[in-house]
Short mmCIF file of C-alpha atoms in Angstrom, two decimals:
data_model
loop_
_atom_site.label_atom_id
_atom_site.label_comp_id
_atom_site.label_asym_id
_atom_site.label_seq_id
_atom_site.Cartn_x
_atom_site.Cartn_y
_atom_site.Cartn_z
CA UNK C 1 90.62 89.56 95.98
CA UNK C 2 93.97 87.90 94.75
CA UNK C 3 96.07 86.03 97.08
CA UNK C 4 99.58 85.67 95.01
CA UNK C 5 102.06 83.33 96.99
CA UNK C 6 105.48 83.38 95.77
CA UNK C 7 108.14 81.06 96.49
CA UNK C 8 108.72 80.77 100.08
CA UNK C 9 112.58 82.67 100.15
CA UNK C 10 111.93 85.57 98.12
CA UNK C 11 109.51 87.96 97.06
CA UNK C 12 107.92 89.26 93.80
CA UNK C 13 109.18 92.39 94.58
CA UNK C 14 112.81 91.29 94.32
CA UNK C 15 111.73 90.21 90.71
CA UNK C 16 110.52 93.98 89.99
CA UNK C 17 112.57 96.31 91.59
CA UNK C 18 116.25 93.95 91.65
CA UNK C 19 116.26 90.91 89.26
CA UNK C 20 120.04 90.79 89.55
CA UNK C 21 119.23 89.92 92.95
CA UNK C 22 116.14 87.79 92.77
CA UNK C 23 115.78 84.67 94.64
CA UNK C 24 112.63 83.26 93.35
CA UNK C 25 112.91 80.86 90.37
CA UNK C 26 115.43 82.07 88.62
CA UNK C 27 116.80 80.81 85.33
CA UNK C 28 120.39 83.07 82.73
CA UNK C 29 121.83 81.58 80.47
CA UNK C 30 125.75 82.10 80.44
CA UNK C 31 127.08 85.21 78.72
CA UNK C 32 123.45 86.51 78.05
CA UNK C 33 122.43 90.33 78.39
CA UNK C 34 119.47 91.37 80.39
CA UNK C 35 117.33 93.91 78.69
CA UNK C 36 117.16 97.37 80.37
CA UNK C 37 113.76 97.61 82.70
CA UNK C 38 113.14 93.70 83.48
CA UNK C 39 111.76 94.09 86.37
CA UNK C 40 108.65 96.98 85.51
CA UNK C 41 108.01 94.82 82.04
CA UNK C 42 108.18 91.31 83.79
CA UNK C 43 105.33 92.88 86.61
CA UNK C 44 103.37 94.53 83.73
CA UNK C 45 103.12 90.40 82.27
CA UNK C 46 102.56 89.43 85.81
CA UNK C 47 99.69 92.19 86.22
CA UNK C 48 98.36 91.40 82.65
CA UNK C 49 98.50 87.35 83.73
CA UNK C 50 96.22 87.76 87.15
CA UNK C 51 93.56 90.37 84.77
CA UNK C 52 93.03 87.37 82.58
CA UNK C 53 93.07 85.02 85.41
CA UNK C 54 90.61 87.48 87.35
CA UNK C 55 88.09 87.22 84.40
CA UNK C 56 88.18 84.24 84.30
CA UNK C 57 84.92 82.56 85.45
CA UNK C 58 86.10 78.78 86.02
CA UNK C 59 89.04 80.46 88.09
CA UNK C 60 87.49 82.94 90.27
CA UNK C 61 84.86 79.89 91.23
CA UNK C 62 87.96 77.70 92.20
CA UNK C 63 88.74 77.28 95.56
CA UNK C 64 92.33 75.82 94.75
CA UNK C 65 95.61 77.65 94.63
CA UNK C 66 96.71 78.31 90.67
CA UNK C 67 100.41 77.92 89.67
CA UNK C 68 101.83 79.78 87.00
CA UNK C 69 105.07 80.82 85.44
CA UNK C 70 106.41 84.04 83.90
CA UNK C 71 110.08 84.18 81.70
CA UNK C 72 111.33 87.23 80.30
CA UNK C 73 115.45 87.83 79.47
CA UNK C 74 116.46 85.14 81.64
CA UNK C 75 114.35 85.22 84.46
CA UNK C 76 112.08 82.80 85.40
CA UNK C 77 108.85 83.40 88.43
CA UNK C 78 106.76 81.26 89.36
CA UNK C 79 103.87 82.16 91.53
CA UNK C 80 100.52 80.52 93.27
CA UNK C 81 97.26 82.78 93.13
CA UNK C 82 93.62 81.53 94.35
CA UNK C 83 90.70 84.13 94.68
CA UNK C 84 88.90 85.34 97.94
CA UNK C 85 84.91 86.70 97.29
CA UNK C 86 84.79 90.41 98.29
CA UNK C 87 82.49 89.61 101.47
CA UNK C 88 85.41 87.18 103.12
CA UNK C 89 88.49 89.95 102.34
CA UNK C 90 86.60 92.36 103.96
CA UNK C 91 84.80 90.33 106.76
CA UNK C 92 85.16 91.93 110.12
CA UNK C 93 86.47 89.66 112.52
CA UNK C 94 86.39 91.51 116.55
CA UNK C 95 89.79 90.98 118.07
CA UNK C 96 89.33 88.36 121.11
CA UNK C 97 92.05 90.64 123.02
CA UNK C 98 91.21 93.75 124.57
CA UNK C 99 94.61 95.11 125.01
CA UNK C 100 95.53 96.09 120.98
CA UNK C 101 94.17 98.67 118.60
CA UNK C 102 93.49 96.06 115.77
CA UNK C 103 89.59 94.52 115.83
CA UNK C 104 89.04 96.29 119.07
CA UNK C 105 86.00 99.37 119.43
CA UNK C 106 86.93 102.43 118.61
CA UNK C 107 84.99 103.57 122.10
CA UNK C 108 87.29 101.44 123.75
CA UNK C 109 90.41 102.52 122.19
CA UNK C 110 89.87 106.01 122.99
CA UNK C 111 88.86 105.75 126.22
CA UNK C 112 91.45 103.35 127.00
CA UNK C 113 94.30 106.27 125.60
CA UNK C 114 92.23 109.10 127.22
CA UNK C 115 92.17 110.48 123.95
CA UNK C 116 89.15 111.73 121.19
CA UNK C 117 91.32 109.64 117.83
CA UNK C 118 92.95 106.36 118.33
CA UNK C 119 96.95 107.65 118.33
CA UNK C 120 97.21 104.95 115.23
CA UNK C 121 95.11 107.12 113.30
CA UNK C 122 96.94 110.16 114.46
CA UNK C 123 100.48 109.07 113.94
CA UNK C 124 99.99 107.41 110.61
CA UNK C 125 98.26 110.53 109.28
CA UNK C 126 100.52 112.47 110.85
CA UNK C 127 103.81 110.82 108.92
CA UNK C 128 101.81 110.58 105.67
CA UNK C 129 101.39 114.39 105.54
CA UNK C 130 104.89 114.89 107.09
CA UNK C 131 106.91 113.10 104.39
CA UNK C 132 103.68 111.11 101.69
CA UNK C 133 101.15 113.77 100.64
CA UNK C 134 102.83 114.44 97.73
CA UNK C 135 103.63 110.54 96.85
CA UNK C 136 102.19 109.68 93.79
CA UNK C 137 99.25 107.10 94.21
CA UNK C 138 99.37 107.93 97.95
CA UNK C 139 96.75 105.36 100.02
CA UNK C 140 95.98 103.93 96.37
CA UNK C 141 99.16 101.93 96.11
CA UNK C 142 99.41 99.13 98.50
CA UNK C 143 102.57 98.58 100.85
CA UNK C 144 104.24 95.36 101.38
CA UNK C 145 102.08 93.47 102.94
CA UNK C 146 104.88 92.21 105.62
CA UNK C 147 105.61 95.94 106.13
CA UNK C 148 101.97 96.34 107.68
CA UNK C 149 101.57 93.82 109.57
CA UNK C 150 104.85 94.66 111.47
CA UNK C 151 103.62 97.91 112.01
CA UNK C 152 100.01 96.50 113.43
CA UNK C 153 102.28 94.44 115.50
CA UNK C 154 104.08 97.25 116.60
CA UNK C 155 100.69 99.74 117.55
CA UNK C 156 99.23 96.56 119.19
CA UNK C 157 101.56 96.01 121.44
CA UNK C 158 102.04 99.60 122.23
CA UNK C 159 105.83 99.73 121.69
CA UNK C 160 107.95 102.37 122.78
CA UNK C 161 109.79 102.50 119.47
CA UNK C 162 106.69 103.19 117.05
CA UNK C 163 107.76 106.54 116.43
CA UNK C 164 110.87 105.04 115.10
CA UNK C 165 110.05 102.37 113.23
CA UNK C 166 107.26 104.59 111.39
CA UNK C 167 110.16 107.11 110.49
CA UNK C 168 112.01 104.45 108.99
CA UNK C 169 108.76 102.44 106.75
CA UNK C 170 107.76 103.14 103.48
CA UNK C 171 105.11 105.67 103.41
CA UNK C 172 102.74 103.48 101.34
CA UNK C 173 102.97 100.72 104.15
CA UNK C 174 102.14 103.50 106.68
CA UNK C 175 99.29 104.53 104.72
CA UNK C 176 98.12 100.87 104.28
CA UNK C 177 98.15 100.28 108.17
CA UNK C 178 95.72 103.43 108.36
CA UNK C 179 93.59 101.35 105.80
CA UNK C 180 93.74 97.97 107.69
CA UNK C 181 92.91 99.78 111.15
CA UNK C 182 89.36 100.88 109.70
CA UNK C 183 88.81 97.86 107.78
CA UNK C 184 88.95 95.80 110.85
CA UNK C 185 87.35 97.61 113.08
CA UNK C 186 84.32 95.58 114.35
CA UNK C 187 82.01 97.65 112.74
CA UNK C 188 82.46 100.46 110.05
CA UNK C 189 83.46 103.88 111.51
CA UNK C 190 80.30 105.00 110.18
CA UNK C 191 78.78 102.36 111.87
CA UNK C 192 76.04 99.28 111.09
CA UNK C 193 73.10 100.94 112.80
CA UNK C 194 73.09 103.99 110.67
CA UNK C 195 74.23 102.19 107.42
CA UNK C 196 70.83 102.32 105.35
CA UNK C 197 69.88 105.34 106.58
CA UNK C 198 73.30 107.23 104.88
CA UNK C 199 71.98 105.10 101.60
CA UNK C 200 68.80 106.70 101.86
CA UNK C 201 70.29 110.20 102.19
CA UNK C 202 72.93 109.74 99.83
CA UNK C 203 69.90 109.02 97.59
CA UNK C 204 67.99 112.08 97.98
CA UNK C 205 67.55 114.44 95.02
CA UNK C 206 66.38 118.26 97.04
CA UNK C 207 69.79 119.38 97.78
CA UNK C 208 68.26 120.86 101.65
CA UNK C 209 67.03 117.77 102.22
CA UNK C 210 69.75 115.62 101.53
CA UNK C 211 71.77 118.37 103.50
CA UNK C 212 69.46 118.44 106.57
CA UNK C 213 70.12 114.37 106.46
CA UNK C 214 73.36 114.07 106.00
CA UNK C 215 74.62 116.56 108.92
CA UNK C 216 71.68 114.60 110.94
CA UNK C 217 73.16 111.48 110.06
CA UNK C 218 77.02 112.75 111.47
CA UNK C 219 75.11 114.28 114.34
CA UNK C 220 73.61 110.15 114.99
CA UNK C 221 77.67 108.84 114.98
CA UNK C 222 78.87 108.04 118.65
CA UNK C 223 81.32 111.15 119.54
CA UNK C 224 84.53 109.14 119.07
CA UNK C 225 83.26 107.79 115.45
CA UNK C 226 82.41 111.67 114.46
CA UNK C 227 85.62 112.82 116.04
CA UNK C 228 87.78 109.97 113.93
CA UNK C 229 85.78 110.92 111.05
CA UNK C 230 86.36 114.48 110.91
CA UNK C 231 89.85 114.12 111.67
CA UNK C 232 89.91 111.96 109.07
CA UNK C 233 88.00 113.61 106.44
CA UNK C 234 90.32 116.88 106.81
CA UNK C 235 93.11 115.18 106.05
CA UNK C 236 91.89 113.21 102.83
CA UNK C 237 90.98 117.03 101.81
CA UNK C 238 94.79 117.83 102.30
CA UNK C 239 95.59 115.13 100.25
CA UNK C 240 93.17 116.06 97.67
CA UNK C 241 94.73 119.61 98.02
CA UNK C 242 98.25 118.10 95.88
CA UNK C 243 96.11 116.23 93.55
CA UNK C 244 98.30 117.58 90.69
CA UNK C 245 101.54 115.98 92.32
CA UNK C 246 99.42 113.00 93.80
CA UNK C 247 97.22 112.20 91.33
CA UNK C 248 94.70 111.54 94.32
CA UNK C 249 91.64 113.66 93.82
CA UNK C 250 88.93 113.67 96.08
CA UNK C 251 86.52 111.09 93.86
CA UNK C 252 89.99 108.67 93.82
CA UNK C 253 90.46 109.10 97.70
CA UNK C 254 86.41 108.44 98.22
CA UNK C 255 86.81 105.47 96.37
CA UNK C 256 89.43 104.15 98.46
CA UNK C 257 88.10 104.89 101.59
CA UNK C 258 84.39 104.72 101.14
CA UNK C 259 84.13 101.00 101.28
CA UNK C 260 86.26 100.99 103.78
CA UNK C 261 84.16 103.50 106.12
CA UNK C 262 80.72 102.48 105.55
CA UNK C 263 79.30 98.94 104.52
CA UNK C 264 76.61 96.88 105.04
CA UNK C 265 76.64 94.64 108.13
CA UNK C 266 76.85 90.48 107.76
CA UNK C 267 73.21 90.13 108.44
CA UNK C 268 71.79 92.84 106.52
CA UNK C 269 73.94 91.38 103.72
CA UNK C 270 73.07 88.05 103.94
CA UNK C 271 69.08 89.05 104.53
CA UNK C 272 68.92 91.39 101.52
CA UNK C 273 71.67 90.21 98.50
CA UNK C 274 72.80 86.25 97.45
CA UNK C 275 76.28 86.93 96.62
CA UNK C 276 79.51 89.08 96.65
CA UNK C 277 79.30 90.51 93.21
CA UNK C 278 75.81 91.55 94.58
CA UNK C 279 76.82 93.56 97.06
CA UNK C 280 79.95 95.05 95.10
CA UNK C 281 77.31 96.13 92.43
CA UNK C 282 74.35 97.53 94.65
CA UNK C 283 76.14 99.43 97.21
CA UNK C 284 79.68 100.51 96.48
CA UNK C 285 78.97 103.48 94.58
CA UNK C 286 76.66 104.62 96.87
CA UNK C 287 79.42 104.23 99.88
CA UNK C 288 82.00 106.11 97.14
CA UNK C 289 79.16 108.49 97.11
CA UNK C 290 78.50 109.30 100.75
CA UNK C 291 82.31 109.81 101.27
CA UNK C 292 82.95 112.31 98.45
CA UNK C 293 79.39 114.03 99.73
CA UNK C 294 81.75 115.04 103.12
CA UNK C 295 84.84 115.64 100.99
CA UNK C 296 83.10 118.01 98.77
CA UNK C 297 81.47 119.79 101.70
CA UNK C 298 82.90 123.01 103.53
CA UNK C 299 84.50 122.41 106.91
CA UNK C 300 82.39 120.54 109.28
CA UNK C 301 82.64 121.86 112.98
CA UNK C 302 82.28 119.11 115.45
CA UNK C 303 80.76 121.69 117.91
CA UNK C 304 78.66 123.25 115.35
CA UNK C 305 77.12 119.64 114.76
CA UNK C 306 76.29 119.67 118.49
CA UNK C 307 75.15 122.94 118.90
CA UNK C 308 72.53 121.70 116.12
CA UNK C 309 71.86 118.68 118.04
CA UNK C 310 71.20 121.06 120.84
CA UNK C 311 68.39 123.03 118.90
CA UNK C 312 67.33 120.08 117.72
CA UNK C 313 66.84 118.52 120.93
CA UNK C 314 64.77 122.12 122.26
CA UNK C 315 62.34 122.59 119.06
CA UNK C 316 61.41 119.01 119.73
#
């Protein structure tokens, strides 16, 4: 992961979507013409700059921040970068409060609402198909970050003017907070317990029994995980469903979200691999896999998975 600080009064963005405006570092010469598209060509270098950087193997050891410096047509940024391993970006941190959505159980959230999804995950899906499902790199393209984390300030402290503020934010920020709920929930919605076992499954080559496992598997989740999940999973398929406006197909939206739903936990991490590009390597196709398994799959009932459970329980 790439930390990029900018200088503290402005923001990279200014530099791509305004550099008439830009407040970072900037340097025009008197009576000179800025070229037409600055700002996408001067983030393509940018981009370019933290690739090489990324590939870098005496950087991506470093611990220190990096300066560097872009120029194009009279403008001048300057930026700080340093590298986070995969296993701290997406470490899972439990919220010491109680009383927020953020790093709190999912058990808790509902029960605390009285409802069977956390409203965060209804509302934000709920505005990206209202006015995003046809945004182009929808939940692929990150929001500003500053964006989200006023929104996660909003939803944790329950304020009465969510509705409002989430009419008003950029869709991609909307669809970033939905991404930063799951990633820090205290465990993966499709939970640590049950993590090898969807490995196994995923793994299977008889396509009954990888069936018969995988709809066990769901049947395994605690209600208000399967609930979430389903919820969720129907609207990824939406999304899917305007993959030729989107570009999000299902494979693109299991990639995204995969990781995200289903990893390994600290300990079995630390027990069975030595480092971060271990992990990335061994299991994150896998998760990609298990995801686009349920995306690929017809509808999935939640009362027809405990009617099974039912039978289940009787032949027993």
């Amino acid at each position: 992961m790439t930390d990029i600080l900018p200088q503290p009064d402005c923001s990279l963005k200014a530099v791509c979507e305004s550099p008439e405006h830009c407040c970072l570092d900037q340097l025009e010469e008197p009576g000179s013409k800025r070229m037409p598209n600055t700002g996408a060509r001067l983030w393509g270098r940018v981009r370019s700059k933290l690739l090489r950087h990324k590939l870098d193997p005496q950087t991506v050891e470093s611990k220190n921040w990096h300066t560097d410096v872009i120029e194009m047509n009279g403008i001048k940024v300057e930026f700080s970068m340093k590298f986070t391993s995969r296993d701290m970006s997406l470490k899972r941190t439990p919220s010491k409060k109680q009383t927020g959505v953020f790093g709190v159980k999912i058990s808790v959230v509902t029960k605390r609402e009285r409802s069977k999804v956390p409203y965060i995950v209804r509302q934000c899906i709920e505005e990206v198909e209202k006015r995003g499902i046809e945004e182009v790199g929808i939940y692929r393209i990150s929001g500003v970050a500053t964006d989200i984390q006023a929104l996660k300030a909003v939803f944790d402290a329950n304020n009465k003017d969510i509705l409002l503020m989430l009419s008003d934010m950029d869709i991609n920020a909307i669809a970033g907070t939905l991404k930063l709920y799951f990633r820090e929930l205290p465990e993966p919605l499709l939970t640590d317990r049950l993590y090898p076992a969807f490995m196994e499954g995923i793994a299977l080559s008889d396509p009954a029994a990888k069936e018969n496992c995988m709809m066990h598997l769901l049947r395994s989740l605690p209600d208000p995980n399967l609930i979430t999940f389903l919820f969720l999973l129907e609207h990824l398929k939406r999304v899917a469903e305007k993959e030729p406006i989107n570009k999000m197909s299902l494979h693109n939206l299991a990639t995204v979200f995969g990781p995200t739903l289903l990893r390994p936990s600290e300990v079995e991490s630390k027990a069975h691999l030595t480092s971060a590009a271990d992990i990335w390597s061994h299991d994150v196709m896998a998760q990609v896999q298990v995801l686009l398994y349920y995306l690929q799959h017809p509808p999935i009932s939640f009362a027809e998975l405990k009617r099974n459970t039912l039978y289940f329980s009787t032949d027993v």
